[in-house]
Amino acid sequence: MILLGLLFIKFVFSYEIDVNTFSNYLDVQNRHVHFEWLINMEKKLINATANYQFHVVGSSIYKISLDIKDLTIYTIYMDNGVVLRYSVDYPYADSDQGQRLNIMLNREYKRDEFVILTIKYSIDARSESISFMDISQTQTKSMPYLFTQCEDAYCRSLAPLQDTPAIKQTYSATIIYKDIEASDVFMSADETQEQFTILNHPSINPNFTWKYKYFVQKTPIPSYLFAIVAGNLLKVPTSNGGRTFLISEPDKINEYKEELKDMEQFLQAIEQYIGPYTWGTYTIVILPPSFPYGGMENPLLTFASPTIMTKTGSGLYVAIHEMAHSWFGNTITCINWANMWINEGFTVFLERKASLFYYKVLDDIKLNAIIGNATMYQDILDLGPDNNFTSLHPDTTGINPQLSISEIPYEKGFQFLTFLEGIVGAEDFKYMLRSYLNKYKYKSIDQQEFQHFILRYLYEQHVDDYSTKRYRILEYWDTWIYQPGLPPIILDFSTNKLIETQQYTTSYIIADGRQPDNYAQYFNFYPSQKKVFLEELFKKAQNNQLKLNIIEQIDKDLQLTNDNDYELKFRWFKAILTAGDRTRFNLIANFLGEVGTCEISCPVYKALNELDHDFAVQTFQTHQEFYHQIIRNSIQSILEKNIQLIK
Ligand SMILES: [Zn+2]
């Protein structure tokens, strides 16, 4: 009994805490929130109410603390109408993480009681989670546009929340908007015919009609997965399967639909490895080009950058990645941002397994792992190999967790899981992952819990050589997680295609400005192989081997400056800028004004800044209104050598 009791205590209290929330979420936890948002796109204003169902899980509480940032709070009241006092403080005044809203309750609440309260507040253009776009910033130039981006800790500027991945809640919403400002609105939730009671009816205006839409998300999700998009939007099925849908502005929807016609097959490829998709339908929104990421896995409403629409299919791995998050990230979630690899490493692992089922080309998967490794290696060099952010457990105390994000949780996380798969065996590992999903679905966990699970699973399954496997799993576990820099074990992703691509790159260097005999080989490369070629060129540029006459010949042969594939184009620009090429500055500046995705624009800014800081700053100043706030911050930190120039 004593032993059991001790084990229980260890199990309950061993979870890591989240240092990036100011809420008292260990004592009280939100179970459901209902939003009512009245959107005024013209004024860039949302009049909002949020009604919460808080569950007391500590022994007792007198107050509820929530995260907020740049919100205006009007009043807070209980369901019986009692108005509550509140205060706002700044736990880390300089850390860019917002404020703490302290709500004084009308009495002491004991464990297992519920506190139902409502906050009236407003959201305006200061909100970092919302982009209000003018008509001129959209593709069809017919209506304004609005979208949110809450990951990591930006949802606190959308609503007062326990803004931590540790807390999962269901949500519902009433969205009220003008017919002249949006043809439709969607959320990371199901639309419902149920009409919720309206707290604040808008006044009637003869110039437009107010429209109402109702949403319900029945699966508990963390706040970073709350999402809304509004504008001139169409929703169409991508295939006859009935599960997958596409949303975009109307002008390019047929083009996007053609490119995404295999979404149902992607979903089936993922299911083949990991088991059934449990969220019902799957919808991807292709956003305007200022969307700051390649993709964002909002449940039932993946957001994606138009840069993934390459016409060659090379950007579709982003769609597969976001789909894979439906299992890892959205069903099982990291408990804090230090454990982000619990979301991203697992998702990259599943993305590559599914890509193999779908494309059936092992070399392509290996080349993708090589490209991922190269990006991670560059991030380690940029951050410094001793930097804690290059570990799988970055310390985000006192800082905006966004600052710790890099390729490391994705690729080192993927490599760690590949290493573990090598010990466990591919089939056993697959069934272990399915069992892991079943056990922890709708929960948030840390890496220690995953370690407990994998060892317990192997023990209970009576796998061969259990003790040897256990030893090998534990031998490097903490080094993988906590040690900064390169992974402790170098994995072998080598393939003949890599050697072939390296030889092809060298043939251009040797030809020294002439056309090599094998130049046309490029046109038969896989998309991943083309990226590897451009990364190889970048390495040659770093070693001063990529001379300007070679650049001209490559561009003449392969037309890279004119390529429509953003993934290829940014690598080309990165390589030639590193080689010192100044002849395409204007084209590069225009390119940077078209792409708001940091994965694409940031490496180009970095190379441009190193070659010509003043021109990089000038380019940024020209385009800064176009960029999302998150990316503006990232680019500014790249250019920070001369930050006073930027206002
Ligand atoms: Zn991801």
CSV table of N, CA and C and ligand atoms in Angstrom, one decimal, residues 297 321-322 325 344 347 410, ligand 1:
chain,number,residue,atom,x,y,z
A,297,GLU,N,-1.9,23.9,-37.6
A,297,GLU,CA,-2.8,22.8,-37.5
A,297,GLU,C,-4.1,23.0,-36.7
A,321,HIS,N,1.9,17.2,-43.2
A,321,HIS,CA,2.4,17.5,-41.8
A,321,HIS,C,1.2,18.1,-41.0
A,322,GLU,N,0.4,19.0,-41.5
A,322,GLU,CA,-0.6,19.6,-40.7
A,322,GLU,C,-1.7,18.5,-40.4
A,325,HIS,N,-0.7,16.4,-37.5
A,325,HIS,CA,-0.9,17.0,-36.2
A,325,HIS,C,-2.3,16.6,-35.6
A,344,GLU,N,5.9,18.4,-32.3
A,344,GLU,CA,6.5,18.5,-33.7
A,344,GLU,C,7.3,17.3,-34.1
A,347,THR,N,5.1,14.6,-35.1
A,347,THR,CA,4.3,14.9,-36.3
A,347,THR,C,5.2,14.8,-37.6
A,410,TYR,N,11.5,19.9,-34.3
A,410,TYR,CA,11.0,19.1,-35.4
A,410,TYR,C,12.0,18.0,-35.8
B,1,ZN,ZN,4.0,21.2,-37.0
